[in-house]
Amino acid sequence: MALSTVFRRASSTVATLAFRAARSPASFRSGAVSAERLILGSQIRRGSVSSFSFSRFSTESAITKTTADEKLVSVIESEIECAVEEEAPHDTSILEEKPEGFPFEIIDTPGERTVLLRRKFEDETIQVVVDSVASYDDEEDEAEPNDQGDDEDQESVGKIRVPMVVSVEKGDGVCLEFGVSAYPDEIVIDSLSIKQPQESENELAYEGPDFDDLDENLQKAFHRYLEIRGIKPSFTTFLADYVANKDSREYLQWLKDLKSFVEK
């Protein structure tokens, strides 16, 4: 009986010591360190994968950008070749030969879409801003042929339209401004206004009635007013050829500037 009691006490003591050992700080720290190492190792492995993925994405993006830029440059170069071929047939020396009686100095500034014509006429300074984009009126195609069946004249009349702004200025700065459409057979006045030198762009000044609403005799007088100052239909074809050549030159330079930018 005494021996059994001794064995029970010994077993109880061993169990208690084992339980205390399991709950001891040393054992807890050992388990925590192992868990920490496991988590850290997992984070390191995930970080390595993320870093590799980002690096691969950056490389692929760089390759894609380079390939796209090279393709764009190739297309621009092809367009430049076409523009050069289209520009080649134009004889610039012919454009430099002004038609007989053409009274204006031509001021052609590279990079601008307009051409400036300028002259002195007695006490007046006359400037004409010509748009480099000449157009063709489709309405003329619907016109009925004349009785003689002169198809050549019917095709050539009124198709080319060159828009321009004519300014007649005197010494005091006041300017008479005409909006004009120049055709090979006529000059059409689209608008007429008086510009004061002190006018603000924010002011809505009275610009008079529509030109077509003016008395017919007054309209004819203004047409004569422009004609004696050098605004004549006989110069329209020359101006149309000149601005078409300028438009080709500006387009070619624009393509070259694009190519230069993309290649940087």
XYZ file of C-alpha atoms in Angstrom:
264
model
C 0.000 0.000 0.000
C 2.794 2.369 0.822
C 4.622 1.419 -2.373
C 1.579 2.253 -4.520
C 1.317 5.632 -2.891
C 4.938 6.369 -3.686
C 4.449 5.505 -7.382
C 1.350 7.724 -7.652
C 3.183 10.682 -6.123
C 6.133 10.181 -8.479
C 3.871 10.035 -11.537
C 2.045 13.163 -10.423
C 5.324 14.986 -9.919
C 6.626 14.032 -13.418
C 3.368 15.125 -15.062
C 3.447 18.448 -13.263
C 7.050 19.093 -14.259
C 6.279 18.183 -17.861
C 3.281 20.547 -17.947
C 5.339 23.385 -16.442
C 8.130 22.766 -18.926
C 5.665 22.989 -21.782
C 4.376 26.345 -20.442
C 7.793 27.773 -19.694
C 8.937 31.026 -21.488
C 11.891 29.262 -23.025
C 9.640 26.830 -24.828
C 7.300 29.635 -25.955
C 10.186 31.691 -27.290
C 11.515 28.685 -29.150
C 8.128 28.120 -30.797
C 7.697 31.807 -31.615
C 11.137 31.985 -33.239
C 10.306 28.982 -35.390
C 7.000 30.544 -36.486
C 8.707 33.867 -37.146
C 11.318 32.189 -39.307
C 8.569 30.400 -41.236
C 6.653 33.635 -41.875
C 9.806 35.574 -42.785
C 10.879 32.888 -45.202
C 7.461 32.986 -46.850
C 7.612 36.793 -47.161
C 11.089 36.658 -48.659
C 9.970 34.137 -51.234
C 6.897 36.223 -52.104
C 9.033 39.374 -52.337
C 11.393 37.673 -54.715
C 8.516 36.667 -56.964
C 7.040 40.197 -56.892
C 10.402 41.777 -57.676
C 10.900 39.378 -60.537
C 7.411 40.076 -61.890
C 7.904 43.871 -61.759
C 11.284 43.586 -63.447
C 9.844 41.420 -66.195
C 6.891 43.850 -66.659
C 9.271 46.828 -66.917
C 11.394 45.033 -69.495
C 8.383 44.008 -71.549
C 7.012 47.586 -71.425
C 10.331 48.989 -72.613
C 10.434 46.501 -75.483
C 6.841 47.298 -76.444
C 7.494 51.085 -76.389
C 10.638 50.726 -78.485
C 8.880 48.512 -81.022
C 5.912 50.898 -81.293
C 8.179 53.936 -81.724
C 10.244 52.201 -84.392
C 7.056 51.278 -86.250
C 5.805 54.864 -86.050
C 9.100 56.220 -87.376
C 8.960 53.750 -90.243
C 5.449 54.892 -91.189
C 6.458 58.566 -90.966
C 9.495 57.922 -93.187
C 7.233 56.278 -95.759
C 4.914 59.284 -95.671
C 7.900 61.623 -96.081
C 8.948 59.745 -99.212
C 5.452 60.144 -100.648
C 5.404 63.846 -99.770
C 8.780 64.367 -101.456
C 7.562 62.617 -104.613
C 4.417 64.745 -104.683
C 6.401 67.937 -104.142
C 8.963 67.144 -106.848
C 6.696 67.929 -109.851
C 6.117 71.463 -108.568
C 8.433 73.911 -110.289
C 9.168 76.496 -107.614
C 10.878 78.749 -110.154
C 7.546 79.207 -111.924
C 5.953 80.296 -108.664
C 8.665 82.892 -108.197
C 7.762 84.411 -111.561
C 4.919 86.730 -110.702
C 2.238 87.274 -113.335
C 2.358 90.460 -115.336
C 1.035 93.425 -113.388
C 1.154 91.652 -110.002
C 1.814 94.594 -107.639
C 2.400 92.864 -104.309
C 5.472 91.842 -102.374
C 5.121 88.216 -101.210
C 6.067 87.540 -97.586
C 6.201 83.794 -97.022
C 7.188 82.889 -93.441
C 8.072 79.194 -92.895
C 5.882 77.512 -90.301
C 2.849 79.735 -90.920
C -0.217 78.604 -92.838
C -0.830 81.984 -94.470
C 0.995 84.056 -97.074
C 1.145 87.837 -96.702
C 0.942 90.180 -99.699
C 1.902 93.806 -99.147
C 2.102 96.975 -101.222
C 1.981 100.759 -100.960
C -0.702 102.517 -102.961
C -0.275 106.284 -102.772
C -0.989 107.115 -99.093
C -2.348 103.642 -98.294
C -0.783 100.434 -97.047
C -2.521 97.395 -98.476
C -2.069 93.948 -96.952
C -3.622 90.702 -98.126
C -3.574 87.599 -95.935
C -3.981 84.538 -98.169
C -4.906 81.211 -96.610
C -2.702 78.331 -97.745
C -5.702 76.035 -98.063
C -7.393 76.813 -101.357
C -10.637 74.980 -102.058
C -12.945 74.029 -104.885
C -16.610 74.959 -105.023
C -18.819 71.984 -105.865
C -21.724 74.206 -106.834
C -20.071 75.048 -110.130
C -20.198 71.379 -111.135
C -23.993 71.590 -111.229
C -24.036 74.554 -113.609
C -25.669 73.941 -116.971
C -23.377 73.955 -120.044
C -23.579 76.974 -122.326
C -25.257 76.940 -125.706
C -21.982 76.530 -127.586
C -21.118 73.452 -125.569
C -17.747 74.893 -124.582
C -16.879 72.258 -121.964
C -13.362 73.586 -121.438
C -14.582 76.994 -120.333
C -17.313 75.425 -118.227
C -14.802 73.279 -116.320
C -12.285 76.069 -115.714
C -14.599 78.805 -114.488
C -15.205 79.315 -110.775
C -13.801 76.054 -109.398
C -10.746 77.343 -107.588
C -11.513 79.457 -104.514
C -8.776 81.276 -102.611
C -9.949 82.864 -99.326
C -8.201 86.054 -98.274
C -8.522 89.090 -96.034
C -7.738 92.456 -97.624
C -6.833 95.379 -95.365
C -6.549 98.971 -96.582
C -4.945 101.223 -93.986
C -4.181 104.927 -93.962
C -1.868 106.901 -91.723
C -4.294 107.276 -88.815
C -4.476 103.521 -88.225
C -8.094 103.131 -89.280
C -8.440 100.082 -91.498
C -11.004 99.026 -94.067
C -11.144 95.217 -94.002
C -12.659 92.975 -96.688
C -13.312 89.265 -96.464
C -12.795 88.055 -100.017
C -13.166 84.857 -102.029
C -11.034 84.982 -105.162
C -12.097 82.944 -108.202
C -10.429 82.790 -111.626
C -13.320 84.722 -113.146
C -14.452 87.024 -110.330
C -13.762 88.503 -106.929
C -16.527 87.933 -104.375
C -16.705 90.241 -101.351
C -18.031 88.230 -98.425
C -17.785 90.904 -95.731
C -16.807 94.511 -95.149
C -15.968 96.281 -91.891
C -14.079 99.265 -90.491
C -11.436 98.475 -87.857
C -10.460 101.163 -85.358
C -6.921 100.983 -83.902
C -8.154 101.356 -80.323
C -10.810 98.669 -80.590
C -10.681 95.893 -78.032
C -11.202 92.305 -79.094
C -13.806 92.018 -76.343
C -15.905 94.810 -77.812
C -18.714 93.971 -80.218
C -18.435 96.858 -82.646
C -21.054 97.452 -85.310
C -19.683 96.057 -88.577
C -22.407 97.173 -90.930
C -24.958 95.082 -92.827
C -24.215 91.980 -94.873
C -22.439 92.994 -98.037
C -25.090 91.336 -100.207
C -27.709 93.564 -98.579
C -25.997 96.758 -99.741
C -27.281 98.679 -102.729
C -26.108 97.084 -105.964
C -24.370 100.239 -107.104
C -22.477 100.405 -103.805
C -21.411 96.803 -104.220
C -20.080 97.483 -107.707
C -18.216 100.549 -106.447
C -16.429 98.497 -103.776
C -15.469 95.859 -106.334
C -13.919 98.600 -108.428
C -12.243 99.962 -105.268
C -10.454 96.618 -104.751
C -9.641 96.145 -108.426
C -7.624 99.335 -108.754
C -5.680 98.286 -105.629
C -4.603 95.004 -107.227
C -7.275 92.546 -106.151
C -8.082 90.964 -109.508
C -9.367 87.536 -110.623
C -6.499 87.266 -113.110
C -4.120 86.625 -110.168
C -6.217 83.863 -108.594
C -4.631 80.918 -110.420
C -1.129 82.098 -109.540
C -2.067 82.502 -105.885
C -3.764 79.085 -105.816
C -0.611 77.437 -107.196
C 1.584 79.338 -104.759
C -0.370 78.431 -101.636
C -0.703 74.797 -102.790
C 3.081 74.633 -103.069
C 3.445 76.222 -99.639
C 1.016 73.737 -98.128
C 3.103 70.852 -99.524
C 6.308 72.346 -98.122
C 4.784 72.945 -94.705
C 3.380 69.415 -94.583
C 6.770 67.914 -95.444
C 8.491 69.938 -92.731
C 5.778 68.960 -90.251
C 6.451 65.277 -90.956
C 10.183 65.793 -90.464
C 9.554 67.525 -87.131
C 7.363 64.599 -86.042
C 10.063 62.094 -86.970
C 12.703 64.081 -85.122
C 10.584 64.177 -81.948
C 9.756 60.464 -81.920
C 13.407 59.523 -82.491
C 14.631 61.475 -79.436
